[in-house]
Amino acid sequence: MACTRSSRSISRKGFGANSVKLDGSGHYDDFEVERVAAVEMNPRAKQGDLIAAIEPVADRLLKRYKAGQERLRSARERADDVGASDAQDEINALVLFKNDMAAYQRAYSFLSQIFDYGSSTIEKRFLFYKRLTPLLEFGREREGVDLSKVVLTHHNLKNEGQRRLDVSERDESKLTPMTEVGSGSVQEKERARLLEIIERINDLFGADTTDGDQLSYVNTLRDKMLESDALFMQAANNSAAQFANSPTLKEELMNAIIEAFEAHSSLSKQALDSQKVRDGLKEVLLGPAQLYQYLRNRSNDHFPGAAT
């Protein structure tokens, strides 16, 4: 597959906008990120070190949320519309902050299969958000932070090249340092598939959304379409070419776009407004996103004698 842009360009685009937004929220600083990352990377760190690093941040944000709720209740009792609006805005901002951290983690989970982020700020923020997000149980009345979710499992960022775990190889003696996984491996095929999705989706959507958001969107659409009994039956009884020309496929794609609107409003709006984008999405879903193959595999589980 030919790539029209460098891997570095794609990887930066995948996180740039979201990182700037999260950093600009004012809910944490670089010292707090570095402190959590340092604990994760230190093989000698203890559970207490991680708690000491992450608890102050979570406690501060939980108190901000609780204070916002109290201001909102007070303003409503006084019929203070302006005060109530300000308090609600602060509450919404904290909820959005948590959602943005979750989105960052999803993007990282996708793109880390393709790019080696090493000990970069991208990796450190992922570690920080991963620890902070589950502690922000907004709206649950309790004193202090629920630290039962804080369990230290060391994250080693030692640079050992591009080596990744190959589940198809059981013999550990075959793994040698600084050797890339072979081009025929499961990891390389997955990497090529994700890169193809990125390249093709980038041609459909503008620069306002990240690669991670676009990958997540494609997977969301595919998962929703996999729930369609009509598509399931058509995939079971038709060839890939026949399936691609099915009017039901276009209808179910439109239904999936509408259902995904709340979680992916910007991308769904572009898809709803453009037949070209919808056609491009269909090609990606039938191509590297492997919608037909997923449906066929599901049909083979139910109907072992299904036509091929």
PDB file of C-alpha atoms in Angstrom:
ATOM      1  CA  MET A   1       0.000   0.000   0.000  1.00  0.00           C
ATOM      2  CA  ALA A   2       1.393   3.389  -0.952  1.00  0.00           C
ATOM      3  CA  CYS A   3       1.203   6.094   1.703  1.00  0.00           C
ATOM      4  CA  THR A   4       0.809   9.664   0.533  1.00  0.00           C
ATOM      5  CA  ARG A   5       2.092  11.159   3.770  1.00  0.00           C
ATOM      6  CA  SER A   6       4.773  10.274   6.272  1.00  0.00           C
ATOM      7  CA  SER A   7       4.016   8.219   9.366  1.00  0.00           C
ATOM      8  CA  ARG A   8       5.193  11.104  11.519  1.00  0.00           C
ATOM      9  CA  SER A   9       2.645  13.430   9.907  1.00  0.00           C
ATOM     10  CA  ILE A  10      -0.179  10.980  10.526  1.00  0.00           C
ATOM     11  CA  SER A  11       0.848  10.257  14.116  1.00  0.00           C
ATOM     12  CA  ARG A  12       1.019  13.948  15.006  1.00  0.00           C
ATOM     13  CA  LYS A  13      -2.356  14.620  13.442  1.00  0.00           C
ATOM     14  CA  GLY A  14      -3.800  11.765  15.483  1.00  0.00           C
ATOM     15  CA  PHE A  15      -3.215  13.519  18.799  1.00  0.00           C
ATOM     16  CA  GLY A  16      -2.399  17.183  18.199  1.00  0.00           C
ATOM     17  CA  ALA A  17      -5.827  18.791  18.477  1.00  0.00           C
ATOM     18  CA  ASN A  18      -6.981  16.649  21.374  1.00  0.00           C
ATOM     19  CA  SER A  19      -3.741  17.219  23.320  1.00  0.00           C
ATOM     20  CA  VAL A  20      -3.993  20.981  22.947  1.00  0.00           C
ATOM     21  CA  LYS A  21      -7.617  20.919  24.103  1.00  0.00           C
ATOM     22  CA  LEU A  22      -6.859  18.777  27.156  1.00  0.00           C
ATOM     23  CA  ASP A  23      -3.733  20.734  28.103  1.00  0.00           C
ATOM     24  CA  GLY A  24      -5.675  23.986  27.760  1.00  0.00           C
ATOM     25  CA  SER A  25      -8.437  22.847  30.119  1.00  0.00           C
ATOM     26  CA  GLY A  26      -6.456  23.967  33.182  1.00  0.00           C
ATOM     27  CA  HIS A  27      -7.346  20.776  35.060  1.00  0.00           C
ATOM     28  CA  TYR A  28      -3.734  19.551  35.366  1.00  0.00           C
ATOM     29  CA  ASP A  29      -0.184  20.669  34.639  1.00  0.00           C
ATOM     30  CA  ASP A  30       2.918  19.118  33.096  1.00  0.00           C
ATOM     31  CA  PHE A  31       4.422  18.342  36.516  1.00  0.00           C
ATOM     32  CA  GLU A  32       1.433  16.170  37.420  1.00  0.00           C
ATOM     33  CA  VAL A  33       1.639  14.295  34.106  1.00  0.00           C
ATOM     34  CA  GLU A  34       5.379  13.716  34.505  1.00  0.00           C
ATOM     35  CA  ARG A  35       4.938  12.562  38.103  1.00  0.00           C
ATOM     36  CA  VAL A  36       2.438   9.842  37.200  1.00  0.00           C
ATOM     37  CA  ALA A  37       4.441   8.743  34.143  1.00  0.00           C
ATOM     38  CA  ALA A  38       7.633   8.550  36.216  1.00  0.00           C
ATOM     39  CA  VAL A  39       5.959   6.181  38.664  1.00  0.00           C
ATOM     40  CA  GLU A  40       4.652   3.991  35.852  1.00  0.00           C
ATOM     41  CA  MET A  41       8.093   3.799  34.239  1.00  0.00           C
ATOM     42  CA  ASN A  42      10.009   3.127  37.460  1.00  0.00           C
ATOM     43  CA  PRO A  43      10.225  -0.633  38.130  1.00  0.00           C
ATOM     44  CA  ARG A  44      11.007   0.105  41.784  1.00  0.00           C
ATOM     45  CA  ALA A  45       7.982   2.327  42.383  1.00  0.00           C
ATOM     46  CA  LYS A  46       5.386   1.217  44.896  1.00  0.00           C
ATOM     47  CA  GLN A  47       1.620   1.395  45.057  1.00  0.00           C
ATOM     48  CA  GLY A  48       1.855   4.314  47.472  1.00  0.00           C
ATOM     49  CA  ASP A  49       3.907   6.289  44.946  1.00  0.00           C
ATOM     50  CA  LEU A  50       1.170   6.019  42.341  1.00  0.00           C
ATOM     51  CA  ILE A  51      -1.530   6.989  44.829  1.00  0.00           C
ATOM     52  CA  ALA A  52       0.510  10.002  45.936  1.00  0.00           C
ATOM     53  CA  ALA A  53       0.899  11.069  42.300  1.00  0.00           C
ATOM     54  CA  ILE A  54      -2.672  10.696  41.057  1.00  0.00           C
ATOM     55  CA  GLU A  55      -4.906  11.186  44.126  1.00  0.00           C
ATOM     56  CA  PRO A  56      -4.381  14.980  44.469  1.00  0.00           C
ATOM     57  CA  VAL A  57      -5.459  15.546  40.852  1.00  0.00           C
ATOM     58  CA  ALA A  58      -8.554  13.351  41.134  1.00  0.00           C
ATOM     59  CA  ASP A  59      -9.491  14.812  44.512  1.00  0.00           C
ATOM     60  CA  ARG A  60      -9.229  18.367  43.188  1.00  0.00           C
ATOM     61  CA  LEU A  61     -11.452  17.632  40.182  1.00  0.00           C
ATOM     62  CA  LEU A  62     -14.047  15.733  42.211  1.00  0.00           C
ATOM     63  CA  LYS A  63     -14.248  18.675  44.605  1.00  0.00           C
ATOM     64  CA  ARG A  64     -14.683  21.067  41.684  1.00  0.00           C
ATOM     65  CA  TYR A  65     -17.557  18.977  40.385  1.00  0.00           C
ATOM     66  CA  LYS A  66     -19.211  18.775  43.803  1.00  0.00           C
ATOM     67  CA  ALA A  67     -18.786  22.527  44.315  1.00  0.00           C
ATOM     68  CA  GLY A  68     -20.323  23.131  40.900  1.00  0.00           C
ATOM     69  CA  GLN A  69     -23.326  20.999  41.830  1.00  0.00           C
ATOM     70  CA  GLU A  70     -23.771  22.923  45.065  1.00  0.00           C
ATOM     71  CA  ARG A  71     -23.590  26.257  43.243  1.00  0.00           C
ATOM     72  CA  LEU A  72     -26.113  24.995  40.723  1.00  0.00           C
ATOM     73  CA  ARG A  73     -28.577  23.954  43.436  1.00  0.00           C
ATOM     74  CA  SER A  74     -28.116  27.223  45.283  1.00  0.00           C
ATOM     75  CA  ALA A  75     -28.588  29.305  42.130  1.00  0.00           C
ATOM     76  CA  ARG A  76     -31.742  27.431  41.218  1.00  0.00           C
ATOM     77  CA  GLU A  77     -33.173  27.964  44.696  1.00  0.00           C
ATOM     78  CA  ARG A  78     -32.522  31.695  44.316  1.00  0.00           C
ATOM     79  CA  ALA A  79     -33.917  31.690  40.754  1.00  0.00           C
ATOM     80  CA  ASP A  80     -30.520  33.013  39.636  1.00  0.00           C
ATOM     81  CA  ASP A  81     -30.484  32.010  35.969  1.00  0.00           C
ATOM     82  CA  VAL A  82     -27.051  33.489  35.289  1.00  0.00           C
ATOM     83  CA  GLY A  83     -25.486  31.749  38.276  1.00  0.00           C
ATOM     84  CA  ALA A  84     -27.167  28.480  37.373  1.00  0.00           C
ATOM     85  CA  SER A  85     -25.925  28.730  33.803  1.00  0.00           C
ATOM     86  CA  ASP A  86     -22.350  29.391  34.954  1.00  0.00           C
ATOM     87  CA  ALA A  87     -22.436  26.463  37.374  1.00  0.00           C
ATOM     88  CA  GLN A  88     -23.871  24.144  34.715  1.00  0.00           C
ATOM     89  CA  ASP A  89     -21.167  25.226  32.274  1.00  0.00           C
ATOM     90  CA  GLU A  90     -18.477  24.284  34.798  1.00  0.00           C
ATOM     91  CA  ILE A  91     -20.087  20.889  35.412  1.00  0.00           C
ATOM     92  CA  ASN A  92     -20.374  20.265  31.675  1.00  0.00           C
ATOM     93  CA  ALA A  93     -16.744  21.248  31.159  1.00  0.00           C
ATOM     94  CA  LEU A  94     -15.594  18.657  33.687  1.00  0.00           C
ATOM     95  CA  VAL A  95     -17.702  15.935  32.083  1.00  0.00           C
ATOM     96  CA  LEU A  96     -16.389  16.911  28.640  1.00  0.00           C
ATOM     97  CA  PHE A  97     -12.838  16.820  30.004  1.00  0.00           C
ATOM     98  CA  LYS A  98     -13.353  13.233  31.158  1.00  0.00           C
ATOM     99  CA  ASN A  99     -14.873  12.281  27.788  1.00  0.00           C
ATOM    100  CA  ASP A 100     -11.949  13.906  25.946  1.00  0.00           C
ATOM    101  CA  MET A 101      -9.480  11.882  28.016  1.00  0.00           C
ATOM    102  CA  ALA A 102     -11.362   8.715  27.096  1.00  0.00           C
ATOM    103  CA  ALA A 103     -11.273   9.721  23.415  1.00  0.00           C
ATOM    104  CA  TYR A 104      -7.509  10.288  23.663  1.00  0.00           C
ATOM    105  CA  GLN A 105      -7.070   6.808  25.103  1.00  0.00           C
ATOM    106  CA  ARG A 106      -9.120   5.259  22.301  1.00  0.00           C
ATOM    107  CA  ALA A 107      -7.036   7.084  19.702  1.00  0.00           C
ATOM    108  CA  TYR A 108      -3.844   5.932  21.378  1.00  0.00           C
ATOM    109  CA  SER A 109      -5.071   2.332  21.477  1.00  0.00           C
ATOM    110  CA  PHE A 110      -5.608   2.459  17.707  1.00  0.00           C
ATOM    111  CA  LEU A 111      -2.490   4.331  16.666  1.00  0.00           C
ATOM    112  CA  SER A 112      -0.023   2.680  19.057  1.00  0.00           C
ATOM    113  CA  GLN A 113      -0.520  -0.456  16.961  1.00  0.00           C
ATOM    114  CA  ILE A 114       1.048   1.465  14.087  1.00  0.00           C
ATOM    115  CA  PHE A 115       3.461   3.999  15.599  1.00  0.00           C
ATOM    116  CA  ASP A 116       6.074   3.594  18.320  1.00  0.00           C
ATOM    117  CA  TYR A 117       5.555   6.560  20.635  1.00  0.00           C
ATOM    118  CA  GLY A 118       8.357   5.567  23.005  1.00  0.00           C
ATOM    119  CA  SER A 119       8.621   7.818  26.068  1.00  0.00           C
ATOM    120  CA  SER A 120       7.129  10.812  24.282  1.00  0.00           C
ATOM    121  CA  THR A 121       4.633  13.262  25.729  1.00  0.00           C
ATOM    122  CA  ILE A 122       1.925  11.326  23.853  1.00  0.00           C
ATOM    123  CA  GLU A 123       2.761   8.151  25.787  1.00  0.00           C
ATOM    124  CA  LYS A 124       3.045   9.977  29.111  1.00  0.00           C
ATOM    125  CA  ARG A 125      -0.325  11.645  28.699  1.00  0.00           C
ATOM    126  CA  PHE A 126      -1.898   8.311  27.854  1.00  0.00           C
ATOM    127  CA  LEU A 127      -0.558   6.876  31.120  1.00  0.00           C
ATOM    128  CA  PHE A 128      -1.808   9.916  33.053  1.00  0.00           C
ATOM    129  CA  TYR A 129      -5.297   9.876  31.504  1.00  0.00           C
ATOM    130  CA  LYS A 130      -5.570   6.113  31.939  1.00  0.00           C
ATOM    131  CA  ARG A 131      -5.005   6.504  35.680  1.00  0.00           C
ATOM    132  CA  LEU A 132      -7.130   9.621  36.143  1.00  0.00           C
ATOM    133  CA  THR A 133     -10.244   8.766  34.112  1.00  0.00           C
ATOM    134  CA  PRO A 134     -11.622   5.883  36.235  1.00  0.00           C
ATOM    135  CA  LEU A 135     -11.221   7.933  39.414  1.00  0.00           C
ATOM    136  CA  LEU A 136     -13.487  10.743  38.191  1.00  0.00           C
ATOM    137  CA  GLU A 137     -16.821   9.250  39.224  1.00  0.00           C
ATOM    138  CA  PHE A 138     -18.703  12.494  38.864  1.00  0.00           C
ATOM    139  CA  GLY A 139     -22.088  12.664  40.542  1.00  0.00           C
ATOM    140  CA  ARG A 140     -21.474   9.851  43.013  1.00  0.00           C
ATOM    141  CA  GLU A 141     -21.751  11.093  46.548  1.00  0.00           C
ATOM    142  CA  ARG A 142     -18.725   9.989  48.565  1.00  0.00           C
ATOM    143  CA  GLU A 143     -15.977  11.592  50.574  1.00  0.00           C
ATOM    144  CA  GLY A 144     -12.565  11.454  48.958  1.00  0.00           C
ATOM    145  CA  VAL A 145     -11.311   9.433  46.011  1.00  0.00           C
ATOM    146  CA  ASP A 146     -12.156   5.750  45.521  1.00  0.00           C
ATOM    147  CA  LEU A 147      -8.614   4.393  45.352  1.00  0.00           C
ATOM    148  CA  SER A 148      -9.653   0.762  44.844  1.00  0.00           C
ATOM    149  CA  LYS A 149      -9.120   1.300  41.100  1.00  0.00           C
ATOM    150  CA  VAL A 150      -5.480   2.329  41.573  1.00  0.00           C
ATOM    151  CA  VAL A 151      -3.383  -0.803  41.077  1.00  0.00           C
ATOM    152  CA  LEU A 152       0.224  -0.306  39.999  1.00  0.00           C
ATOM    153  CA  THR A 153       1.386  -2.398  37.061  1.00  0.00           C
ATOM    154  CA  HIS A 154       4.701  -1.070  35.837  1.00  0.00           C
ATOM    155  CA  HIS A 155       4.854   0.268  32.288  1.00  0.00           C
ATOM    156  CA  ASN A 156       8.326  -0.250  30.840  1.00  0.00           C
ATOM    157  CA  LEU A 157       9.222   2.220  28.094  1.00  0.00           C
ATOM    158  CA  LYS A 158      12.695   0.813  27.385  1.00  0.00           C
ATOM    159  CA  ASN A 159      13.430   1.146  23.675  1.00  0.00           C
ATOM    160  CA  GLU A 160      13.729  -2.331  22.171  1.00  0.00           C
ATOM    161  CA  GLY A 161      13.033  -1.424  18.583  1.00  0.00           C
ATOM    162  CA  GLN A 162       9.806  -2.289  16.822  1.00  0.00           C
ATOM    163  CA  ARG A 163       9.424  -5.724  18.406  1.00  0.00           C
ATOM    164  CA  ARG A 164       5.858  -6.587  19.407  1.00  0.00           C
ATOM    165  CA  LEU A 165       4.281  -9.705  20.826  1.00  0.00           C
ATOM    166  CA  ASP A 166       3.368 -12.117  18.034  1.00  0.00           C
ATOM    167  CA  VAL A 167       0.656 -14.424  19.361  1.00  0.00           C
ATOM    168  CA  SER A 168       1.222 -16.745  16.402  1.00  0.00           C
ATOM    169  CA  GLU A 169       4.739 -17.568  17.668  1.00  0.00           C
ATOM    170  CA  ARG A 170       4.952 -19.695  20.819  1.00  0.00           C
ATOM    171  CA  ASP A 171       8.740 -20.178  20.834  1.00  0.00           C
ATOM    172  CA  GLU A 172      10.191 -17.269  22.832  1.00  0.00           C
ATOM    173  CA  SER A 173      13.727 -18.194  21.772  1.00  0.00           C
ATOM    174  CA  LYS A 174      12.922 -16.955  18.264  1.00  0.00           C
ATOM    175  CA  LEU A 175      12.452 -13.391  19.492  1.00  0.00           C
ATOM    176  CA  THR A 176      15.699 -11.459  19.092  1.00  0.00           C
ATOM    177  CA  PRO A 177      16.322  -7.824  20.119  1.00  0.00           C
ATOM    178  CA  MET A 178      16.015  -5.027  17.556  1.00  0.00           C
ATOM    179  CA  THR A 179      14.292  -7.258  14.994  1.00  0.00           C
ATOM    180  CA  GLU A 180      11.095  -6.131  13.344  1.00  0.00           C
ATOM    181  CA  VAL A 181       8.167  -8.495  13.053  1.00  0.00           C
ATOM    182  CA  GLY A 182       8.018 -10.114   9.624  1.00  0.00           C
ATOM    183  CA  SER A 183       5.826  -8.628   6.925  1.00  0.00           C
ATOM    184  CA  GLY A 184       3.629 -11.712   6.905  1.00  0.00           C
ATOM    185  CA  SER A 185       2.814 -11.542  10.646  1.00  0.00           C
ATOM    186  CA  VAL A 186      -0.555 -10.775  12.172  1.00  0.00           C
ATOM    187  CA  GLN A 187       0.782  -7.457  13.513  1.00  0.00           C
ATOM    188  CA  GLU A 188       2.047  -6.270  10.137  1.00  0.00           C
ATOM    189  CA  LYS A 189      -1.228  -7.156   8.445  1.00  0.00           C
ATOM    190  CA  GLU A 190      -3.159  -5.265  11.109  1.00  0.00           C
ATOM    191  CA  ARG A 191      -0.792  -2.307  10.797  1.00  0.00           C
ATOM    192  CA  ALA A 192      -1.287  -2.225   7.025  1.00  0.00           C
ATOM    193  CA  ARG A 193      -5.062  -2.472   7.431  1.00  0.00           C
ATOM    194  CA  LEU A 194      -5.214   0.439   9.893  1.00  0.00           C
ATOM    195  CA  LEU A 195      -2.906   2.562   7.742  1.00  0.00           C
ATOM    196  CA  GLU A 196      -5.140   1.923   4.741  1.00  0.00           C
ATOM    197  CA  ILE A 197      -8.213   3.000   6.708  1.00  0.00           C
ATOM    198  CA  ILE A 198      -6.410   6.172   7.814  1.00  0.00           C
ATOM    199  CA  GLU A 199      -5.303   7.082   4.302  1.00  0.00           C
ATOM    200  CA  ARG A 200      -8.695   6.462   2.713  1.00  0.00           C
ATOM    201  CA  ILE A 201     -10.697   8.164   5.452  1.00  0.00           C
ATOM    202  CA  ASN A 202      -8.376  11.181   5.381  1.00  0.00           C
ATOM    203  CA  ASP A 203      -9.415  11.673   1.769  1.00  0.00           C
ATOM    204  CA  LEU A 204     -13.082  11.858   2.838  1.00  0.00           C
ATOM    205  CA  PHE A 205     -12.897  14.082   5.908  1.00  0.00           C
ATOM    206  CA  GLY A 206     -11.050  17.332   6.448  1.00  0.00           C
ATOM    207  CA  ALA A 207      -8.304  18.172   8.911  1.00  0.00           C
ATOM    208  CA  ASP A 208     -10.733  19.142  11.674  1.00  0.00           C
ATOM    209  CA  THR A 209     -10.880  15.600  13.056  1.00  0.00           C
ATOM    210  CA  THR A 210      -8.057  13.344  14.200  1.00  0.00           C
ATOM    211  CA  ASP A 211      -7.021   9.983  12.783  1.00  0.00           C
ATOM    212  CA  GLY A 212      -8.079   8.368  16.052  1.00  0.00           C
ATOM    213  CA  ASP A 213     -11.569   9.865  15.825  1.00  0.00           C
ATOM    214  CA  GLN A 214     -11.881   8.725  12.217  1.00  0.00           C
ATOM    215  CA  LEU A 215     -10.753   5.179  13.019  1.00  0.00           C
ATOM    216  CA  SER A 216     -13.142   5.057  15.954  1.00  0.00           C
ATOM    217  CA  TYR A 217     -15.947   6.293  13.701  1.00  0.00           C
ATOM    218  CA  VAL A 218     -15.362   3.578  11.096  1.00  0.00           C
ATOM    219  CA  ASN A 219     -15.364   0.907  13.804  1.00  0.00           C
ATOM    220  CA  THR A 220     -18.526   2.358  15.338  1.00  0.00           C
ATOM    221  CA  LEU A 221     -20.301   2.205  11.973  1.00  0.00           C
ATOM    222  CA  ARG A 222     -19.107  -1.313  11.339  1.00  0.00           C
ATOM    223  CA  ASP A 223     -20.200  -2.522  14.804  1.00  0.00           C
ATOM    224  CA  LYS A 224     -23.667  -1.034  14.341  1.00  0.00           C
ATOM    225  CA  MET A 225     -24.004  -2.624  10.900  1.00  0.00           C
ATOM    226  CA  LEU A 226     -22.893  -5.981  12.273  1.00  0.00           C
ATOM    227  CA  GLU A 227     -26.055  -5.897  14.399  1.00  0.00           C
ATOM    228  CA  SER A 228     -28.256  -5.887  11.282  1.00  0.00           C
ATOM    229  CA  ASP A 229     -30.037  -9.216  10.755  1.00  0.00           C
ATOM    230  CA  ALA A 230     -30.783  -8.216   7.152  1.00  0.00           C
ATOM    231  CA  LEU A 231     -27.100  -7.692   6.342  1.00  0.00           C
ATOM    232  CA  PHE A 232     -26.253 -10.890   8.185  1.00  0.00           C
ATOM    233  CA  MET A 233     -28.585 -12.907   5.988  1.00  0.00           C
ATOM    234  CA  GLN A 234     -27.448 -11.196   2.785  1.00  0.00           C
ATOM    235  CA  ALA A 235     -23.783 -11.831   3.546  1.00  0.00           C
ATOM    236  CA  ALA A 236     -24.590 -15.459   4.258  1.00  0.00           C
ATOM    237  CA  ASN A 237     -26.289 -15.983   0.909  1.00  0.00           C
ATOM    238  CA  ASN A 238     -24.474 -13.684  -1.532  1.00  0.00           C
ATOM    239  CA  SER A 239     -21.014 -13.084  -2.901  1.00  0.00           C
ATOM    240  CA  ALA A 240     -18.993 -10.019  -1.867  1.00  0.00           C
ATOM    241  CA  ALA A 241     -19.821  -8.299  -5.178  1.00  0.00           C
ATOM    242  CA  GLN A 242     -23.544  -8.945  -4.799  1.00  0.00           C
ATOM    243  CA  PHE A 243     -23.429  -7.769  -1.201  1.00  0.00           C
ATOM    244  CA  ALA A 244     -21.663  -4.527  -2.193  1.00  0.00           C
ATOM    245  CA  ASN A 245     -24.515  -3.667  -4.584  1.00  0.00           C
ATOM    246  CA  SER A 246     -27.279  -4.357  -2.099  1.00  0.00           C
ATOM    247  CA  PRO A 247     -29.745  -1.458  -1.503  1.00  0.00           C
ATOM    248  CA  THR A 248     -30.057  -2.751   2.065  1.00  0.00           C
ATOM    249  CA  LEU A 249     -26.356  -2.055   2.608  1.00  0.00           C
ATOM    250  CA  LYS A 250     -26.876   1.626   1.741  1.00  0.00           C
ATOM    251  CA  GLU A 251     -29.919   1.815   4.025  1.00  0.00           C
ATOM    252  CA  GLU A 252     -28.120   0.218   6.954  1.00  0.00           C
ATOM    253  CA  LEU A 253     -25.117   2.508   6.451  1.00  0.00           C
ATOM    254  CA  MET A 254     -27.414   5.522   6.668  1.00  0.00           C
ATOM    255  CA  ASN A 255     -29.044   4.082   9.804  1.00  0.00           C
ATOM    256  CA  ALA A 256     -25.627   3.537  11.375  1.00  0.00           C
ATOM    257  CA  ILE A 257     -24.554   7.118  10.565  1.00  0.00           C
ATOM    258  CA  ILE A 258     -27.698   8.464  12.227  1.00  0.00           C
ATOM    259  CA  GLU A 259     -27.268   6.235  15.284  1.00  0.00           C
ATOM    260  CA  ALA A 260     -23.628   7.327  15.624  1.00  0.00           C
ATOM    261  CA  PHE A 261     -24.511  11.017  15.440  1.00  0.00           C
ATOM    262  CA  GLU A 262     -24.456  11.656  19.181  1.00  0.00           C
ATOM    263  CA  ALA A 263     -20.995  10.167  19.686  1.00  0.00           C
ATOM    264  CA  HIS A 264     -19.508  11.441  16.411  1.00  0.00           C
ATOM    265  CA  SER A 265     -21.577  14.494  15.511  1.00  0.00           C
ATOM    266  CA  SER A 266     -19.012  16.235  13.265  1.00  0.00           C
ATOM    267  CA  LEU A 267     -18.206  13.167  11.173  1.00  0.00           C
ATOM    268  CA  SER A 268     -21.822  12.027  10.989  1.00  0.00           C
ATOM    269  CA  LYS A 269     -22.930  15.476   9.812  1.00  0.00           C
ATOM    270  CA  GLN A 270     -20.406  15.359   6.977  1.00  0.00           C
ATOM    271  CA  ALA A 271     -21.564  11.867   6.041  1.00  0.00           C
ATOM    272  CA  LEU A 272     -25.241  12.822   6.084  1.00  0.00           C
ATOM    273  CA  ASP A 273     -24.571  15.890   3.944  1.00  0.00           C
ATOM    274  CA  SER A 274     -22.459  14.165   1.288  1.00  0.00           C
ATOM    275  CA  GLN A 275     -23.224  11.194  -0.946  1.00  0.00           C
ATOM    276  CA  LYS A 276     -19.521  11.106  -1.840  1.00  0.00           C
ATOM    277  CA  VAL A 277     -18.572  10.646   1.818  1.00  0.00           C
ATOM    278  CA  ARG A 278     -21.182   7.914   2.258  1.00  0.00           C
ATOM    279  CA  ASP A 279     -19.909   6.114  -0.847  1.00  0.00           C
ATOM    280  CA  GLY A 280     -16.351   6.430   0.458  1.00  0.00           C
ATOM    281  CA  LEU A 281     -17.362   5.073   3.855  1.00  0.00           C
ATOM    282  CA  LYS A 282     -19.056   2.116   2.183  1.00  0.00           C
ATOM    283  CA  GLU A 283     -15.863   1.347   0.253  1.00  0.00           C
ATOM    284  CA  VAL A 284     -13.780   1.517   3.439  1.00  0.00           C
ATOM    285  CA  LEU A 285     -16.247  -0.672   5.350  1.00  0.00           C
ATOM    286  CA  LEU A 286     -16.208  -3.261   2.583  1.00  0.00           C
ATOM    287  CA  GLY A 287     -12.438  -2.921   2.136  1.00  0.00           C
ATOM    288  CA  PRO A 288      -9.974  -2.608   5.032  1.00  0.00           C
ATOM    289  CA  ALA A 289     -12.705  -2.515   7.721  1.00  0.00           C
ATOM    290  CA  GLN A 290     -13.785  -5.968   6.499  1.00  0.00           C
ATOM    291  CA  LEU A 291     -17.538  -5.649   7.151  1.00  0.00           C
ATOM    292  CA  TYR A 292     -18.449  -8.421   4.697  1.00  0.00           C
ATOM    293  CA  GLN A 293     -15.825 -10.782   6.123  1.00  0.00           C
ATOM    294  CA  TYR A 294     -17.087 -10.201   9.673  1.00  0.00           C
ATOM    295  CA  LEU A 295     -20.656 -10.905   8.599  1.00  0.00           C
ATOM    296  CA  ARG A 296     -19.557 -13.998   6.656  1.00  0.00           C
ATOM    297  CA  ASN A 297     -17.650 -15.347   9.649  1.00  0.00           C
ATOM    298  CA  ARG A 298     -20.720 -14.813  11.785  1.00  0.00           C
ATOM    299  CA  SER A 299     -22.928 -16.544   9.207  1.00  0.00           C
ATOM    300  CA  ASN A 300     -20.539 -19.494   8.961  1.00  0.00           C
ATOM    301  CA  ASP A 301     -20.824 -19.952  12.727  1.00  0.00           C
ATOM    302  CA  HIS A 302     -24.617 -20.160  12.365  1.00  0.00           C
ATOM    303  CA  PHE A 303     -24.772 -21.894   8.954  1.00  0.00           C
ATOM    304  CA  PRO A 304     -21.682 -24.073   8.413  1.00  0.00           C
ATOM    305  CA  GLY A 305     -22.766 -24.865   4.865  1.00  0.00           C
ATOM    306  CA  ALA A 306     -23.250 -21.253   3.743  1.00  0.00           C
ATOM    307  CA  ALA A 307     -22.286 -20.450   0.149  1.00  0.00           C
ATOM    308  CA  THR A 308     -18.888 -18.905  -0.543  1.00  0.00           C
TER     309      THR A 308
END
